[in-house]
CSV table of N, CA, C and O and ligand atoms in Angstrom, one decimal:
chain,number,residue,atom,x,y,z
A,1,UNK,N,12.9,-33.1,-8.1
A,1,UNK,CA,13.9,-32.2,-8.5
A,1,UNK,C,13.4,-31.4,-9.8
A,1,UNK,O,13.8,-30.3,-10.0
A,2,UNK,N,12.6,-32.2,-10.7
A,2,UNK,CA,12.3,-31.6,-12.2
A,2,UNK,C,11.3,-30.9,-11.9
A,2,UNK,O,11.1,-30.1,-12.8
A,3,UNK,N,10.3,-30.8,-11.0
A,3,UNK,CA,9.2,-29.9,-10.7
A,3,UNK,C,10.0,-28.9,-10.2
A,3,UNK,O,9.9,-27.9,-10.8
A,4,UNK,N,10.9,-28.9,-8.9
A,4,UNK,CA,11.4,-27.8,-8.3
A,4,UNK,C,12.0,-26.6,-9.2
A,4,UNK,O,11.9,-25.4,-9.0
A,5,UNK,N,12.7,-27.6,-10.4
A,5,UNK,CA,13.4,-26.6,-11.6
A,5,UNK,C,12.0,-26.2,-12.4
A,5,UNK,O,11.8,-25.1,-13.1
A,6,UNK,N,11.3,-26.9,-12.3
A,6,UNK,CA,10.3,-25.6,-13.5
A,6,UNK,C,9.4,-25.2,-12.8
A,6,UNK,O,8.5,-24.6,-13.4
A,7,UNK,N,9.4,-25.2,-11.5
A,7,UNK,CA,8.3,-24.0,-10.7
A,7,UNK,C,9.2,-22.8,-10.4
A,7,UNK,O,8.7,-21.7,-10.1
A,8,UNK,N,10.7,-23.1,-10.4
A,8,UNK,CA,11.5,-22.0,-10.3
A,8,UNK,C,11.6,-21.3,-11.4
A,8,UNK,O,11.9,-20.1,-11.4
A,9,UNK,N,11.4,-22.1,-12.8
A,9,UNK,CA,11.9,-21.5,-13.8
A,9,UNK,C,10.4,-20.3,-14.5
A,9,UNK,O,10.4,-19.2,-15.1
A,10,UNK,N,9.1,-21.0,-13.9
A,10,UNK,CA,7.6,-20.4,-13.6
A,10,UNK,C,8.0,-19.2,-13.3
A,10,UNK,O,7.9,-18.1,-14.0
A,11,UNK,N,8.7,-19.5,-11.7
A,11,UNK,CA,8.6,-18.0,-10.9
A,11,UNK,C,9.0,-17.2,-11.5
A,11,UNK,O,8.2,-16.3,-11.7
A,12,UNK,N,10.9,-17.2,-12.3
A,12,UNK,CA,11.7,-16.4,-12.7
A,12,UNK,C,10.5,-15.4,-13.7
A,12,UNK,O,10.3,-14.2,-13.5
A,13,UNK,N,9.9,-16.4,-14.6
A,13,UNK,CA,9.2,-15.7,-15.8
A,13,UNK,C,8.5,-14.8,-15.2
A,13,UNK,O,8.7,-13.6,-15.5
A,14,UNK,N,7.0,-15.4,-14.0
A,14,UNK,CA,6.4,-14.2,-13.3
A,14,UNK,C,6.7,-13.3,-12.7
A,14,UNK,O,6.1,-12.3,-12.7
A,15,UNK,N,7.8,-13.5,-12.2
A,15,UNK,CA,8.5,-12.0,-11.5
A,15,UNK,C,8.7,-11.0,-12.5
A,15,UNK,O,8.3,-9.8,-12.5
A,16,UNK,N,9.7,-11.7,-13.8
A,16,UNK,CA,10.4,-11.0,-14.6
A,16,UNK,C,9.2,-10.4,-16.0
A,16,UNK,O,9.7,-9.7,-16.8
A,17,UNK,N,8.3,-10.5,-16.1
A,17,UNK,CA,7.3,-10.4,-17.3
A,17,UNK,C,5.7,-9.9,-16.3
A,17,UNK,O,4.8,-10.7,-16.0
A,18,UNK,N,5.8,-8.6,-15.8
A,18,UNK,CA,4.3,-7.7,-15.2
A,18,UNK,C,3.4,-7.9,-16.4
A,18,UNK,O,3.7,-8.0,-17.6
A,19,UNK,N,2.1,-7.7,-15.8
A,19,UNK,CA,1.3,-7.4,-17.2
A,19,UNK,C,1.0,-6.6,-17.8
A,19,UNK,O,0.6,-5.6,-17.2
A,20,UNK,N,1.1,-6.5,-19.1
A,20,UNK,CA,1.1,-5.2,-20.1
A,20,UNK,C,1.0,-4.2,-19.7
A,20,UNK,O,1.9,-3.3,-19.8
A,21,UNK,N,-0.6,-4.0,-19.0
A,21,UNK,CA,-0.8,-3.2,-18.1
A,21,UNK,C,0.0,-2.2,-17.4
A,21,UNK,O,-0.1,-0.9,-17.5
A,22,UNK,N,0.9,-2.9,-16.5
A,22,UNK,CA,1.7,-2.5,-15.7
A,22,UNK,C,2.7,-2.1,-16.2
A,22,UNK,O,3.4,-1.4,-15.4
A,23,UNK,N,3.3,-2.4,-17.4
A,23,UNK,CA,4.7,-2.3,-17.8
A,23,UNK,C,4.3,-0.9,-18.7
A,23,UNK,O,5.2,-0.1,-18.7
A,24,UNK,N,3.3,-0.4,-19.4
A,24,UNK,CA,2.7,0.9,-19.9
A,24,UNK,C,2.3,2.0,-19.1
A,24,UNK,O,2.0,3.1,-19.7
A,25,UNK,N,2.3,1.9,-17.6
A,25,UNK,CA,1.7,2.6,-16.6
A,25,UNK,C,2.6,4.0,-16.5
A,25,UNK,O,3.7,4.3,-16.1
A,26,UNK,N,1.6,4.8,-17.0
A,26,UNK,CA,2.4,6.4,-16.5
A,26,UNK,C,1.7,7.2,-15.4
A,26,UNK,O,0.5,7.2,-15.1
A,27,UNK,N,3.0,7.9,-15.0
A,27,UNK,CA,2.5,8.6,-13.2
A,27,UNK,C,1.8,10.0,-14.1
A,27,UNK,O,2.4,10.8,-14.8
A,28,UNK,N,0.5,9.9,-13.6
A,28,UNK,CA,-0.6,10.6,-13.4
A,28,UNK,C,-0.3,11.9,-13.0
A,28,UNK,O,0.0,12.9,-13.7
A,29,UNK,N,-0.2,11.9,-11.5
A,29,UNK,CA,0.3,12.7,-10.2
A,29,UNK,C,1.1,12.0,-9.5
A,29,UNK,O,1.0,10.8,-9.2
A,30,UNK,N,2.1,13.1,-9.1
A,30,UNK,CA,3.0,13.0,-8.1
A,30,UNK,C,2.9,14.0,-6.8
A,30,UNK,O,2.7,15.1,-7.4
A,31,UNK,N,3.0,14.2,-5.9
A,31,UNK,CA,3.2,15.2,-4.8
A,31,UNK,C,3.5,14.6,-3.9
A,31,UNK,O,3.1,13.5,-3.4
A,32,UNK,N,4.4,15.3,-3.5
A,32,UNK,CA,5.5,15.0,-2.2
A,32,UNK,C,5.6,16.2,-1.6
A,32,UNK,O,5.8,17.2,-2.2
A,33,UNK,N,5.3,16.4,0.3
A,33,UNK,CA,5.9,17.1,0.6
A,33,UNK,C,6.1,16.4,1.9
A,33,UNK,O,5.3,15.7,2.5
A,34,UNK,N,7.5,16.7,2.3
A,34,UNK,CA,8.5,16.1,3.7
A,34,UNK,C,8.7,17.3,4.4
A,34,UNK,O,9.3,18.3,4.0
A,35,UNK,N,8.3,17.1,5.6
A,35,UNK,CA,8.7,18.4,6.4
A,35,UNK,C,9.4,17.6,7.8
A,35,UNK,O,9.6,16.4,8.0
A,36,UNK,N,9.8,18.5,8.5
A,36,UNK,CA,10.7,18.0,9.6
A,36,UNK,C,10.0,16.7,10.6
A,36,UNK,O,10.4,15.6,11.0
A,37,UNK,N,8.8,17.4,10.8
A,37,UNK,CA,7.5,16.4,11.9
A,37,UNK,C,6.9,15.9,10.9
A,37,UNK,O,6.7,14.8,11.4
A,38,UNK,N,6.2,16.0,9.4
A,38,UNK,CA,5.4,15.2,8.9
A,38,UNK,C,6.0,15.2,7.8
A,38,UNK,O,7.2,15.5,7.5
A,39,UNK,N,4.4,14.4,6.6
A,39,UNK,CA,4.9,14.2,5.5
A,39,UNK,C,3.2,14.4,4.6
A,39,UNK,O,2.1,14.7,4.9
A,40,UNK,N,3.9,14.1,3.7
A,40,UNK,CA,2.6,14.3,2.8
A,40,UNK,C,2.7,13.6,1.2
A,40,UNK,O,3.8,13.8,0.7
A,41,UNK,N,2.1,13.1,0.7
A,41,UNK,CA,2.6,12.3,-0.6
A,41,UNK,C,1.8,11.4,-1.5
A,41,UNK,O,1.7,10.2,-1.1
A,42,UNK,N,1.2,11.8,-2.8
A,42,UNK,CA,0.7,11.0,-3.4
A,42,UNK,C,0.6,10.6,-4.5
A,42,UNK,O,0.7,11.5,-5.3
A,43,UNK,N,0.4,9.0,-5.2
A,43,UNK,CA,0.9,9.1,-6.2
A,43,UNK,C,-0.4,8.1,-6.8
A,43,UNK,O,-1.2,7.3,-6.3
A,44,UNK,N,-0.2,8.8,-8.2
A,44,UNK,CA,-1.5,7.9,-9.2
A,44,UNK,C,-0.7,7.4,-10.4
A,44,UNK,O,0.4,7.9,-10.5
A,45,UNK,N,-1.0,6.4,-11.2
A,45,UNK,CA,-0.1,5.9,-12.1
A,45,UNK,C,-1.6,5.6,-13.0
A,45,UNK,O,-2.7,5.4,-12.6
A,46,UNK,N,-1.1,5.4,-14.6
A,46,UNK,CA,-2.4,5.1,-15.1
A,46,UNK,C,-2.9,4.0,-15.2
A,46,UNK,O,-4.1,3.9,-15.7
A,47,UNK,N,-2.3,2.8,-14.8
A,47,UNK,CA,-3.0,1.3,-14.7
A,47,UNK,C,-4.1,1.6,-13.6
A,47,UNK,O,-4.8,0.6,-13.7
A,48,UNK,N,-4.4,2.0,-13.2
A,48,UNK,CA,-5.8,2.5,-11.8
A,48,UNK,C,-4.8,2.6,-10.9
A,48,UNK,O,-4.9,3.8,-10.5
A,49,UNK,N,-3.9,2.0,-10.3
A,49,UNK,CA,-2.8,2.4,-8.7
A,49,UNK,C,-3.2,3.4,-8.5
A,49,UNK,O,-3.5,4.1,-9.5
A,50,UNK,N,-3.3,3.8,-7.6
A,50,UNK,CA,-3.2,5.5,-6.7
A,50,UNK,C,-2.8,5.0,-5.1
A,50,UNK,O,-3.5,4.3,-4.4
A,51,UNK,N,-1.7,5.6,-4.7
A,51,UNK,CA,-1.7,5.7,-2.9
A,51,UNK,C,-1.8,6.9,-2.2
A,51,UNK,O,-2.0,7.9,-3.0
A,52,UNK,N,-1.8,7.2,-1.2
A,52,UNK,CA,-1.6,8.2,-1.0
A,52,UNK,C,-1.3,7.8,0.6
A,52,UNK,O,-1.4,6.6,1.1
A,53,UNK,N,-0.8,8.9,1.3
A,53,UNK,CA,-0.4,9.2,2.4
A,53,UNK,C,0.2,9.9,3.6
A,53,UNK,O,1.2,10.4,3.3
A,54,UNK,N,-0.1,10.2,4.6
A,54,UNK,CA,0.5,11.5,5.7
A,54,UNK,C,0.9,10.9,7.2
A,54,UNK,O,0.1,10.4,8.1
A,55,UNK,N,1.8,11.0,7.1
A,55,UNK,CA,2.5,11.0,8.7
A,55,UNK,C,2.8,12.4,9.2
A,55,UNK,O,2.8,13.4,8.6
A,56,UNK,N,3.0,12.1,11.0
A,56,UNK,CA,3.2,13.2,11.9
A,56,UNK,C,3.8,12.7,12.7
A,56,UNK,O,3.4,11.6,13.0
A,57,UNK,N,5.0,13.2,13.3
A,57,UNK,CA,5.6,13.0,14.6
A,57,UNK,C,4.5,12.7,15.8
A,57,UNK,O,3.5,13.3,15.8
A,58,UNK,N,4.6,12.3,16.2
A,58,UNK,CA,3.6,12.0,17.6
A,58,UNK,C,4.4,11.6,19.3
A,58,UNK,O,4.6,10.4,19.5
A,59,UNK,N,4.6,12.3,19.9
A,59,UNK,CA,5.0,11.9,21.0
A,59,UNK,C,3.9,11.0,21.9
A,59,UNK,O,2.7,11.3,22.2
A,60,UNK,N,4.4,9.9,22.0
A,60,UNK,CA,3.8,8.7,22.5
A,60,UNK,C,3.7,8.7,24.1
A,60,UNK,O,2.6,8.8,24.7
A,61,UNK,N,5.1,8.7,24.8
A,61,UNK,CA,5.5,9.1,26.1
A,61,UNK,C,6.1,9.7,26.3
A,61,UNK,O,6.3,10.4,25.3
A,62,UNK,N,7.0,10.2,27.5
A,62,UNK,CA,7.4,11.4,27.6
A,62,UNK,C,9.0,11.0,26.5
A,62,UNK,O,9.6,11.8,25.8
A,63,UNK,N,9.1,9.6,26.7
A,63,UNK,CA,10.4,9.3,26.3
A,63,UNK,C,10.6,9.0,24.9
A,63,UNK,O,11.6,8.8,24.2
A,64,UNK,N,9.1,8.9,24.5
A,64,UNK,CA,9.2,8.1,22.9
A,64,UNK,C,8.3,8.6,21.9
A,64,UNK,O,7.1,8.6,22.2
A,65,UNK,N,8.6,9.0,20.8
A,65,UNK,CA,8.0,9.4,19.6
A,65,UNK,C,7.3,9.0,18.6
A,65,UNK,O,8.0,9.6,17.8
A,66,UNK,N,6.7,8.6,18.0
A,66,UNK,CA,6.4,7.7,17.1
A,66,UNK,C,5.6,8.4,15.8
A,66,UNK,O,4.5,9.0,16.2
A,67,UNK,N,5.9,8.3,14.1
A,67,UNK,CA,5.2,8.6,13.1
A,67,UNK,C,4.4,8.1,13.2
A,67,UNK,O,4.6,6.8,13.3
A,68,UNK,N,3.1,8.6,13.1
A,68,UNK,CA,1.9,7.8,12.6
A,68,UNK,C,1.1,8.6,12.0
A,68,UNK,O,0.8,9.8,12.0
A,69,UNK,N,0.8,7.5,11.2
A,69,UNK,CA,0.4,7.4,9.8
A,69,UNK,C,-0.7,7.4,9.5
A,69,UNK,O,-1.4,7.1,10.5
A,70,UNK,N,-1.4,7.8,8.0
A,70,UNK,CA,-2.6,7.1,7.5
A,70,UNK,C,-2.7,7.5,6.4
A,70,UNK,O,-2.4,8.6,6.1
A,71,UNK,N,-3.2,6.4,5.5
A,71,UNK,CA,-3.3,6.6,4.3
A,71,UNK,C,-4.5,5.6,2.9
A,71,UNK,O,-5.6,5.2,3.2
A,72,UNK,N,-3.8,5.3,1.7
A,72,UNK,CA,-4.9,4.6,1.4
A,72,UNK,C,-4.0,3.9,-0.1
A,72,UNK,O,-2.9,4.5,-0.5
A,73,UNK,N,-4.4,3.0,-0.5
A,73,UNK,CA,-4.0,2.7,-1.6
A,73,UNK,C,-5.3,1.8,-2.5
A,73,UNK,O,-6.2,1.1,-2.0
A,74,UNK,N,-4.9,2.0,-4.1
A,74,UNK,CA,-6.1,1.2,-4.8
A,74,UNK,C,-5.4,0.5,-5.7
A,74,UNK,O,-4.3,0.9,-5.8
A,75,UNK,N,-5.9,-0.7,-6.5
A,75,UNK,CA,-5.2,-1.2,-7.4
A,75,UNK,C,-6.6,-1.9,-8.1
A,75,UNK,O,-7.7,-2.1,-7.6
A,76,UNK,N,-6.0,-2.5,-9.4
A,76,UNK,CA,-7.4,-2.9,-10.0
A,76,UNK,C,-6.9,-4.1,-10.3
A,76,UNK,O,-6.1,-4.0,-11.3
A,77,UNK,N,-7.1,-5.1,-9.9
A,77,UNK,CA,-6.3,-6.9,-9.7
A,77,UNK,C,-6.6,-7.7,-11.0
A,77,UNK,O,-7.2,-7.2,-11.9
A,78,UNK,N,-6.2,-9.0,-10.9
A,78,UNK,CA,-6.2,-9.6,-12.6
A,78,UNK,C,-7.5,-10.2,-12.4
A,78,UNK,O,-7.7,-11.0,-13.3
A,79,UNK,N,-8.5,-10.1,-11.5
A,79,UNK,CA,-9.8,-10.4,-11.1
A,79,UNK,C,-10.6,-9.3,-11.9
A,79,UNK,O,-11.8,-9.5,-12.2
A,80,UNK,N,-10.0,-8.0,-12.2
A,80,UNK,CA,-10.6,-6.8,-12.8
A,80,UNK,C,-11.2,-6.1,-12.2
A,80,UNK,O,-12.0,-5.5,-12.9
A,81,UNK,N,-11.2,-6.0,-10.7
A,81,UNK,CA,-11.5,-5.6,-9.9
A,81,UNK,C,-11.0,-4.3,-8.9
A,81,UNK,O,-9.9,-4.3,-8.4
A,82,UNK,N,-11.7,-3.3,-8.8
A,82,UNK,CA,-10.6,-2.4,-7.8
A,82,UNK,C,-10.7,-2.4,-6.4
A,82,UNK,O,-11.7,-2.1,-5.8
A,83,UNK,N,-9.4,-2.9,-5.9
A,83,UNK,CA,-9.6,-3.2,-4.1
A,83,UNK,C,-8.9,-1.9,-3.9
A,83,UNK,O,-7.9,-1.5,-4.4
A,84,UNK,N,-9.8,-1.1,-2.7
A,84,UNK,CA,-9.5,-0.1,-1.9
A,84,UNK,C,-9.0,-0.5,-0.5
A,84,UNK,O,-9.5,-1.3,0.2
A,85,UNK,N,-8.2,0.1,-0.4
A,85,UNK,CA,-7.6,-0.2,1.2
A,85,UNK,C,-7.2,1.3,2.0
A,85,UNK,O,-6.4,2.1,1.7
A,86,UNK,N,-8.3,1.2,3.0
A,86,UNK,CA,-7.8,2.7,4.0
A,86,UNK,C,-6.8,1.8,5.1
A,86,UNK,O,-6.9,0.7,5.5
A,87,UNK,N,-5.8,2.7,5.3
A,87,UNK,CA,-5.0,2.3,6.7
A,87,UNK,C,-4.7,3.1,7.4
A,87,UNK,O,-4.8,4.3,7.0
A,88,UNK,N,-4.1,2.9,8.7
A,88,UNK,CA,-3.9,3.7,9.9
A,88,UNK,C,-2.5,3.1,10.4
A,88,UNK,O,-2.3,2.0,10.8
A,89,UNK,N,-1.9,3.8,10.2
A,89,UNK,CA,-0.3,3.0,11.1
A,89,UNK,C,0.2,3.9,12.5
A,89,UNK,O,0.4,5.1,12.2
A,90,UNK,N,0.5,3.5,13.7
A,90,UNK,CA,0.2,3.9,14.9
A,90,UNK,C,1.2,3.1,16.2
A,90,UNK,O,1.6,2.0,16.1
A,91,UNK,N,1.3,3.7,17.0
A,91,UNK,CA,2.1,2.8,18.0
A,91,UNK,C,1.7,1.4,18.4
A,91,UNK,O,2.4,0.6,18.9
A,92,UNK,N,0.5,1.4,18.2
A,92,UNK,CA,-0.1,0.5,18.2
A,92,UNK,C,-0.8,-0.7,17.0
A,92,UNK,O,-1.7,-1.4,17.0
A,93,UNK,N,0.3,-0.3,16.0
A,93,UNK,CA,0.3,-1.5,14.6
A,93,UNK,C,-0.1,-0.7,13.5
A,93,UNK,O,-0.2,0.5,13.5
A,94,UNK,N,-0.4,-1.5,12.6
A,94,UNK,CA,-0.8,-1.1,11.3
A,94,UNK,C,-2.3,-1.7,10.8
A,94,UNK,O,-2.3,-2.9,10.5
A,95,UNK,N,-3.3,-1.0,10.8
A,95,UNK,CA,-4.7,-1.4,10.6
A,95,UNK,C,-5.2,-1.2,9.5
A,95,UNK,O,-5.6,0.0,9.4
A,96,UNK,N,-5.4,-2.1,8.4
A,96,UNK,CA,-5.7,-2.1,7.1
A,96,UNK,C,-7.4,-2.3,7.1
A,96,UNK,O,-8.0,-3.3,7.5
A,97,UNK,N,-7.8,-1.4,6.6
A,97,UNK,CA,-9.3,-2.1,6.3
A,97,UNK,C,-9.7,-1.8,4.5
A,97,UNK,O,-9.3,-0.9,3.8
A,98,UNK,N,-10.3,-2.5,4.3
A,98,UNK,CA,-11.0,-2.4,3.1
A,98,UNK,C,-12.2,-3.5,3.1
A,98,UNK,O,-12.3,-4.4,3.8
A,99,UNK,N,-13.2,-3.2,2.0
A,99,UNK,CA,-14.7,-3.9,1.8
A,99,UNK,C,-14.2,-5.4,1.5
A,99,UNK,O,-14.9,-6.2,2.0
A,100,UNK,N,-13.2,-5.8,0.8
A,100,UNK,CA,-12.8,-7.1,1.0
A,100,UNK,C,-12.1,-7.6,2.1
A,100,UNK,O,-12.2,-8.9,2.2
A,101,UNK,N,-11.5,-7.0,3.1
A,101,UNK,CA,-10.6,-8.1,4.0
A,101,UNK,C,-12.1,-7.9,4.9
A,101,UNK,O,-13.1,-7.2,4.9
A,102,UNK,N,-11.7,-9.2,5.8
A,102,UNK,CA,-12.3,-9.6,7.6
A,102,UNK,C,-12.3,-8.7,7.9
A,102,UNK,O,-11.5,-7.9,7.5
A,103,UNK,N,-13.3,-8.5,9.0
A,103,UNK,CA,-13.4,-7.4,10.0
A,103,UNK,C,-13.0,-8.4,11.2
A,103,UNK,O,-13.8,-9.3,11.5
A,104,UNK,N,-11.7,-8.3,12.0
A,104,UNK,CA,-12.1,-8.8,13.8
A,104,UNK,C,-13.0,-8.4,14.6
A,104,UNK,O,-13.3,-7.3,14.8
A,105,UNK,N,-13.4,-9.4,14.9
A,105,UNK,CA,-13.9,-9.1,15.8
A,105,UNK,C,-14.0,-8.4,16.8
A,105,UNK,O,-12.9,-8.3,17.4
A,106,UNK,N,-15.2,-7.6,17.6
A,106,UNK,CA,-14.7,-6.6,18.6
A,106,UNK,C,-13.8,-7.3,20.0
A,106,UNK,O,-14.3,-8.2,20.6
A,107,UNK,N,-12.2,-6.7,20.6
A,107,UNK,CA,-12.3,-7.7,21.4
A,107,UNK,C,-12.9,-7.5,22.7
A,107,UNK,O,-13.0,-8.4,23.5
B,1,NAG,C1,-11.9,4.8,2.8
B,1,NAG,O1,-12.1,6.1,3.4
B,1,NAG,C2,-13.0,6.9,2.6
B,1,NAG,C3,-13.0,8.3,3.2
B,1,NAG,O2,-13.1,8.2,4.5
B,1,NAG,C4,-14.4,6.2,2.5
B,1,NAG,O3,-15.2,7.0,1.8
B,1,NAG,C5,-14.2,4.8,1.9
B,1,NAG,O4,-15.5,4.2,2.0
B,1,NAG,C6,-13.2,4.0,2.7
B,1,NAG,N1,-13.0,2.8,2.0
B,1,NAG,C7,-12.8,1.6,2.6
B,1,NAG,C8,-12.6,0.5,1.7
B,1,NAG,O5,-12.9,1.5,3.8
């Protein structure tokens, strides 16, 4: 019970206290543009973050529509490292790749 109370009382503090870093972070660039079928949007902050992103309507079948996406995001981790992530979001899931995750295998 007394570990459960101070790994909760841990968490509270980690959630509630980002690091310096993050809590000084000003937006860089912003652009946004929303249009009826797409989108467009990107944002940089000065801790290193940057995302960015574009969707399109996509008719799938005759009956079904679907946004899909692609975009990218970076961040610079408490490893001091910056991980890049391109992705692809699609009727067919969301496919993250970057130089650190796994590659699957071909199936
Ligand atoms: C992400 O895409 C850019 C542009 O296509 C490419 O230069 C970069 O190597 C890619 N990064 C990763 C982590 O896949």
């Amino acid at each position: 019970m007394k570990f459960a109370i101070v790994f909760a009382a841990l968490f509270a503090l980690a959630v509630a206290a980002p690091p310096a870093s993050h809590q000084e972070a000003q937006v860089l660039r912003l652009e946004s543009d929303v249009g009826v079928d797409s989108f467009n949007y990107a944002l940089e902050t000065s801790d290193g973050t940057a995302q960015q992103a574009q969707g399109q309507l996509k008719q799938v079948d005759p009956e079904n529509a679907a946004v899909v996406q692609q975009g990218s995001y970076r961040f610079i981790a408490d490893d001091g490292q910056t991980y890049t992530i391109n992705w692809t979001a699609d009727e067919f899931g969301f496919h993250p790749e970057g130089a650190h995750l796994p590659v699957a295998p071909e199936a």
